[in-house]
Amino acid sequence: MEKVNAYITDAPGGTVKFTQVNIDDEKGNVTLRPILTGICGTDRGMVKGSLSFTYNPEGYDFLVLGHESLCEVIESDSPEFKKGDRVVPLVRRPGDCPNCRIGRPDNCSDGEKHEAGITGLHGFMRERFKDFDFNLVKVDDPDLGDIAVLTEPTKNVVKAFEVFEKVSQRSVYANNISTYEGKKALIIGTGSEAFIYAFMSVDYGFDTYILNRHPIEDNKIEMCREFGIKFIDSSKEPEFPEKFHIDFLIDTSGDPGTIFKYVRKMNYNGIAILFGTNGKAPKTEIDGEDIDYIIERNITLAGSVDAARIHYMRALDYLSKWKRRHGEAMNKIITGYFKPGDIDLFENKPSGEIKSVIRW
Ligand code: NAP
């Protein structure tokens, strides 16, 4: 392939540049061009150098950024895809462990998998790239429009709820009419992943709260109202109800002090999904009382990372359903369109951002 413009970083140290790159050892039977690529907390964490688990591909002193994308097929030698098809490429690529060999590299058991734009594999923020058809998921619903770019962040949420369902089976978790009505889910953070977790939580029937340590912008308040989500501003902590027991806690902040503060508000048989990553979060102390609290209530803390092909497919179905139900309001999750070459976007979050995307 000839030179193309791309966003690159040097992992795990950080920085971001928009420059020409030549990646001529790339294989694949489909050539793609991104239509939209999304920016997420992981991209910003990498650019800042705060994600020590990231690394450049072998033989390269840089890594092309980008793992959230909606792409168009521009050339295909595959019987499954034709020119003009809209697709979402998978992020994780399997190693050789038993989980990778059954199509679940998201549960890789030896760390030998790779992730496009994150660990050892070039990502999708470049004008063109090649991939194999077995790494692509087709977007069939034409009504999804631009929000199909949310397939990647949504698939993380679908998988995390699968973890929740497995863990919740160890005791009776639902209420006495077999639903989650009346159960409380608290999501820490108000970024795009937090909102997608909140949409899913409402879909499951939880009484759903999202929290940040400052007020949120009007567009986010409006999004909460549209989807039936309640917002808690933890800087007004006295307003946080005294007897508020969290049945399902989801963290997207990666901040251990905040996580443990709310673990101590969890209910019996509660489940916490740890999802946010921030290697530079401040240290916190936990003591024996914290451990006793977790044990006495059978609380489960479970990490959840990435997802498999099945979760991308289900993510597309959820997005279609939410789009049908909420129409134009769902489109408002994309809060900004940017042009290739914009660097500031990686260093500074635009005000009111839920999801910023680059239109290629
Ligand atoms: P994001 O927009 O940066 O979301 C993080 C949210 O947490 C922001 O709303 C942030 O608020 C909030 N926050 C930070 N510290 C907080 C605290 N102490 N109390 C309350 N809220 C706090 O990123 P994202 O794209 O939604 O992703 C969320 C996290 O998940 C990131 O850490 C990302 O790296 C990680 N991630 C994990 C996976 C996985 O597979 N496990 C996949 C994708 C992403 P401010 O806006 O005020 O900073």
XYZ file of C-alpha atoms and ligand atoms in Angstrom:
408
model
C 0.000 0.000 0.000
C 1.163 3.540 -0.709
C 1.533 6.248 1.937
C -1.649 7.365 3.699
C -2.460 10.012 6.299
C -2.900 8.555 9.771
C -3.085 9.425 13.441
C -0.163 7.806 15.224
C 1.142 7.521 18.762
C 4.220 5.919 20.314
C 2.862 3.364 22.801
C 3.015 3.258 25.779
C 4.855 6.608 26.070
C 2.158 8.688 24.389
C 1.910 11.729 22.033
C -0.203 12.060 18.904
C 0.659 13.124 15.333
C -1.273 13.252 12.080
C 1.239 12.238 9.447
C 1.895 10.059 6.389
C 2.662 6.401 7.065
C 3.518 3.448 4.884
C 2.421 0.061 6.205
C 3.352 -2.313 3.403
C 3.332 -5.612 5.326
C -0.430 -5.524 5.938
C -2.436 -8.489 4.636
C -6.141 -8.876 3.869
C -8.682 -9.631 1.153
C -10.771 -6.486 1.708
C -9.665 -2.847 1.428
C -11.479 -0.399 3.674
C -11.779 3.310 4.164
C -13.126 4.675 7.417
C -16.355 6.673 7.184
C -16.248 7.657 10.856
C -13.854 6.869 13.692
C -14.764 7.498 17.325
C -12.514 8.906 20.047
C -12.717 7.222 23.414
C -11.105 7.460 26.826
C -8.608 4.759 25.809
C -7.308 6.892 22.870
C -6.859 9.869 25.182
C -5.227 7.685 27.858
C -2.752 6.385 25.244
C -1.918 9.855 23.954
C -1.318 10.943 27.557
C 0.911 7.901 28.134
C -1.201 6.649 31.033
C -1.957 3.142 29.686
C 1.138 1.026 30.317
C -0.396 -2.108 28.747
C -0.328 -0.569 25.218
C 2.535 -1.207 22.742
C 3.615 -0.619 19.129
C 3.402 -3.400 16.496
C 6.575 -5.467 16.114
C 9.074 -3.729 13.819
C 7.417 -0.286 14.147
C 8.326 2.683 16.325
C 4.719 3.960 16.187
C 1.154 2.680 16.414
C -1.742 3.896 14.244
C -4.506 4.915 16.661
C -8.191 4.061 16.389
C -10.300 1.102 17.399
C -13.837 2.516 17.064
C -14.792 2.752 13.420
C -17.477 2.485 10.801
C -15.885 1.654 7.451
C -16.814 1.281 3.807
C -15.530 -1.542 1.608
C -13.657 -0.011 -1.353
C -12.212 -3.237 -2.844
C -13.048 -6.841 -2.092
C -11.742 -10.275 -3.052
C -14.147 -11.811 -0.554
C -17.454 -13.445 -1.566
C -19.000 -12.055 1.636
C -18.400 -8.348 1.036
C -18.865 -6.089 -1.948
C -17.796 -2.547 -2.716
C -19.949 -0.069 -0.786
C -20.810 -2.404 2.136
C -20.657 -0.768 5.554
C -18.688 -2.763 8.109
C -17.224 -2.585 11.598
C -13.800 -4.253 12.004
C -13.167 -6.337 15.133
C -10.609 -4.877 17.527
C -9.169 -7.991 19.168
C -7.300 -10.551 17.113
C -6.759 -13.996 18.643
C -3.554 -15.588 19.889
C -3.331 -19.334 20.403
C -4.810 -19.930 23.874
C -7.952 -22.096 24.338
C -10.254 -19.043 24.623
C -8.740 -17.403 21.529
C -9.185 -20.672 19.613
C -12.944 -20.759 20.325
C -13.544 -17.215 19.096
C -13.318 -15.551 22.496
C -10.079 -13.530 22.340
C -11.836 -11.099 24.707
C -11.218 -13.782 27.367
C -7.626 -14.453 26.191
C -5.889 -16.531 28.864
C -2.222 -15.801 28.119
C -2.205 -12.173 26.922
C -0.946 -13.147 23.437
C -3.873 -11.522 21.588
C -3.547 -8.161 19.823
C -5.896 -5.170 19.690
C -6.081 -2.803 16.733
C -4.984 0.666 17.742
C -4.113 -0.446 21.293
C -1.770 -3.427 21.637
C 0.655 -4.395 18.873
C -1.614 -3.907 15.842
C -2.199 -0.775 13.768
C -5.604 0.811 14.241
C -8.236 2.315 11.953
C -7.528 6.069 12.030
C -5.981 6.204 8.552
C -7.274 6.881 5.080
C -7.162 3.242 3.937
C -6.213 -0.191 5.213
C -6.562 -3.894 4.435
C -8.196 -6.567 6.527
C -9.498 -10.109 6.198
C -13.240 -10.704 5.772
C -13.375 -12.845 8.937
C -12.480 -9.742 10.969
C -15.433 -7.702 9.676
C -19.034 -7.396 10.890
C -21.533 -6.125 8.307
C -23.909 -3.288 9.206
C -27.223 -4.393 7.694
C -29.630 -1.809 9.115
C -29.534 1.221 6.758
C -31.521 3.264 9.307
C -28.687 3.126 11.821
C -26.809 5.874 9.979
C -23.811 7.350 11.769
C -24.554 5.753 15.118
C -23.277 2.423 13.740
C -19.879 3.874 14.760
C -21.017 3.107 18.342
C -20.990 -0.643 17.651
C -17.518 -1.024 19.139
C -18.132 0.757 22.462
C -21.576 -0.901 22.702
C -20.156 -4.397 22.264
C -18.093 -3.852 25.452
C -21.324 -3.166 27.315
C -23.094 -6.219 25.842
C -20.234 -8.409 27.082
C -20.162 -6.791 30.526
C -23.891 -7.527 30.911
C -23.147 -11.126 29.930
C -20.637 -11.221 32.813
C -23.305 -9.708 35.070
C -25.828 -12.378 34.035
C -23.398 -15.218 34.696
C -22.396 -13.893 38.122
C -25.986 -13.080 39.124
C -26.957 -16.739 38.721
C -25.219 -17.715 41.962
C -28.264 -16.611 44.002
C -31.734 -15.187 43.387
C -30.933 -11.740 42.013
C -34.165 -10.708 40.308
C -37.145 -9.431 42.317
C -40.199 -11.556 43.191
C -41.843 -10.855 39.858
C -38.709 -12.106 38.042
C -37.543 -8.708 36.734
C -34.915 -6.153 37.858
C -37.544 -3.492 38.510
C -36.787 -1.696 41.773
C -33.117 -2.753 41.661
C -30.600 0.070 41.515
C -27.738 0.337 39.029
C -25.152 3.078 39.553
C -22.738 3.931 36.766
C -19.684 5.996 37.695
C -18.765 8.467 34.933
C -20.708 10.389 32.310
C -18.713 9.651 29.137
C -19.887 7.651 26.129
C -19.358 4.234 27.717
C -21.229 5.355 30.831
C -24.188 6.482 28.720
C -24.239 3.220 26.760
C -24.114 1.275 30.052
C -26.999 3.408 31.269
C -29.064 2.741 28.112
C -28.525 -0.981 28.586
C -29.289 -0.811 32.295
C -32.615 0.916 31.570
C -33.277 -1.718 28.907
C -32.757 -4.448 31.536
C -35.271 -2.691 33.819
C -32.901 -1.286 36.464
C -33.587 1.964 38.235
C -30.566 3.633 36.595
C -28.266 6.370 37.939
C -25.112 7.903 36.484
C -22.700 9.879 38.618
C -19.904 12.410 38.283
C -18.085 14.635 40.748
C -19.278 17.812 39.018
C -22.447 19.015 37.269
C -22.981 17.869 33.684
C -23.895 19.917 30.624
C -27.483 20.502 29.478
C -27.216 18.110 26.514
C -26.295 15.266 28.910
C -29.148 16.188 31.265
C -31.439 16.094 28.217
C -30.057 12.667 27.222
C -30.739 11.401 30.764
C -34.305 12.692 30.600
C -34.951 11.081 27.205
C -33.692 7.669 28.348
C -35.056 7.681 31.925
C -31.642 7.916 33.623
C -31.111 9.836 36.885
C -27.961 11.918 37.349
C -26.129 12.266 40.676
C -23.611 15.095 41.192
C -21.358 13.644 43.908
C -19.943 17.114 44.755
C -23.335 17.570 46.456
C -22.751 14.357 48.390
C -25.212 15.152 51.236
C -27.955 14.832 48.611
C -26.887 11.243 47.933
C -29.610 9.262 49.762
C -28.457 7.719 53.029
C -30.088 4.323 52.479
C -29.180 4.000 48.827
C -28.140 0.398 48.223
C -26.564 -0.309 44.869
C -27.406 -3.709 43.366
C -25.272 -3.232 40.259
C -22.255 -0.909 40.219
C -20.443 -0.156 36.971
C -17.284 1.896 36.966
C -16.068 3.779 33.886
C -13.734 6.157 35.784
C -10.876 3.799 36.694
C -10.522 5.773 39.946
C -10.014 3.355 42.859
C -10.954 5.877 45.579
C -14.302 6.535 43.926
C -14.927 2.857 43.209
C -14.380 1.797 46.829
C -16.496 4.653 48.126
C -19.468 3.231 46.206
C -18.605 -0.434 46.819
C -19.322 0.471 50.456
C -22.866 1.426 49.388
C -23.564 -1.885 47.678
C -26.400 -4.216 48.550
C -26.293 -7.922 49.511
C -25.335 -10.093 46.489
C -24.343 -6.930 44.635
C -22.252 -7.086 41.476
C -19.645 -4.522 40.436
C -18.199 -4.406 36.952
C -14.820 -2.659 36.760
C -14.432 -1.286 33.258
C -12.637 2.094 33.302
C -8.834 2.081 33.086
C -6.588 4.839 34.399
C -3.069 3.840 35.392
C -2.479 7.401 36.597
C -5.436 7.524 38.998
C -4.457 8.548 42.540
C -3.644 5.819 45.060
C -6.277 4.940 47.609
C -6.335 2.973 50.828
C -8.685 0.145 51.619
C -8.870 -1.461 55.018
C -10.161 -4.603 56.707
C -13.627 -3.062 57.111
C -13.867 -2.706 53.321
C -12.953 -6.351 52.823
C -15.412 -7.476 55.544
C -18.166 -5.426 53.879
C -17.573 -7.178 50.537
C -17.416 -10.662 52.067
C -20.392 -10.340 54.412
C -22.612 -9.306 51.522
C -21.354 -11.770 48.894
C -20.365 -8.839 46.688
C -18.606 -9.712 43.416
C -16.082 -7.350 41.812
C -15.521 -8.438 38.201
C -13.251 -6.894 35.584
C -14.601 -6.902 32.034
C -12.610 -6.149 28.912
C -13.473 -6.040 25.231
C -15.959 -8.484 23.619
C -16.304 -11.106 20.893
C -17.954 -11.131 17.438
C -21.301 -12.203 18.941
C -21.318 -9.057 21.081
C -20.711 -6.817 18.041
C -23.709 -8.468 16.368
C -25.899 -7.979 19.432
C -24.597 -4.417 19.799
C -25.906 -3.642 16.302
C -29.320 -5.028 17.303
C -29.427 -2.942 20.489
C -28.427 0.196 18.586
C -31.182 -0.449 16.016
C -33.721 -0.950 18.805
C -32.693 2.228 20.677
C -32.686 4.183 17.406
C -36.226 2.960 16.615
C -37.395 3.839 20.113
C -35.681 7.225 20.552
C -35.173 8.398 16.953
C -33.438 11.757 16.668
C -32.530 11.758 20.405
C -30.302 8.718 19.834
C -28.349 10.631 17.158
C -27.489 13.243 19.782
C -25.059 10.822 21.410
C -22.644 11.998 18.684
C -21.856 15.432 20.059
C -19.171 16.537 17.599
C -17.875 15.846 14.085
C -14.204 16.665 13.459
C -11.905 16.650 10.426
C -8.858 14.404 10.001
C -5.798 16.314 11.238
C -7.469 17.747 14.361
C -5.038 16.978 17.206
C -6.555 19.072 19.987
C -9.443 16.598 20.164
C -7.096 13.953 21.596
C -5.750 16.274 24.251
C -8.872 18.188 25.309
C -12.387 16.884 25.718
C -14.895 19.247 24.055
C -17.490 20.556 26.521
C -20.612 18.387 26.682
C -18.891 15.565 24.796
C -20.618 12.208 24.776
C -19.050 10.867 21.577
C -16.731 12.849 19.292
C -16.101 11.361 15.860
C -13.782 12.093 12.953
C -15.447 12.131 9.533
C -12.942 10.821 6.954
P -14.385 8.919 29.198
O -15.292 9.694 28.325
O -13.067 9.511 29.565
O -15.192 8.503 30.495
C -14.682 8.459 31.788
C -15.717 9.117 32.664
O -15.361 8.936 34.027
C -15.791 10.626 32.403
O -17.131 11.018 32.365
C -15.081 11.197 33.623
O -15.528 12.484 33.954
C -15.517 10.192 34.670
N -14.704 10.226 35.880
C -13.359 10.228 35.981
N -13.010 10.236 37.273
C -14.161 10.238 37.985
C -14.464 10.237 39.360
N -13.497 10.253 40.285
N -15.766 10.251 39.753
C -16.760 10.232 38.829
N -16.529 10.228 37.507
C -15.247 10.230 37.096
O -14.067 7.521 28.516
P -15.030 6.436 27.821
O -14.681 6.386 26.395
O -16.433 6.611 28.216
O -14.410 5.111 28.477
C -14.551 4.921 29.877
C -13.338 4.206 30.447
O -13.362 2.854 30.005
C -11.975 4.739 30.027
O -11.114 4.636 31.137
C -11.528 3.787 28.934
O -10.115 3.705 28.854
C -12.103 2.493 29.448
N -12.408 1.478 28.439
C -12.354 0.199 28.861
C -12.694 -0.806 27.992
C -12.693 -2.209 28.472
O -12.799 -3.111 27.619
N -12.627 -2.466 29.772
C -13.063 -0.515 26.664
C -13.153 0.824 26.280
C -12.839 1.818 27.182
P -14.803 13.810 33.359
O -15.388 13.965 31.998
O -15.171 14.885 34.289
O -13.337 13.511 33.340
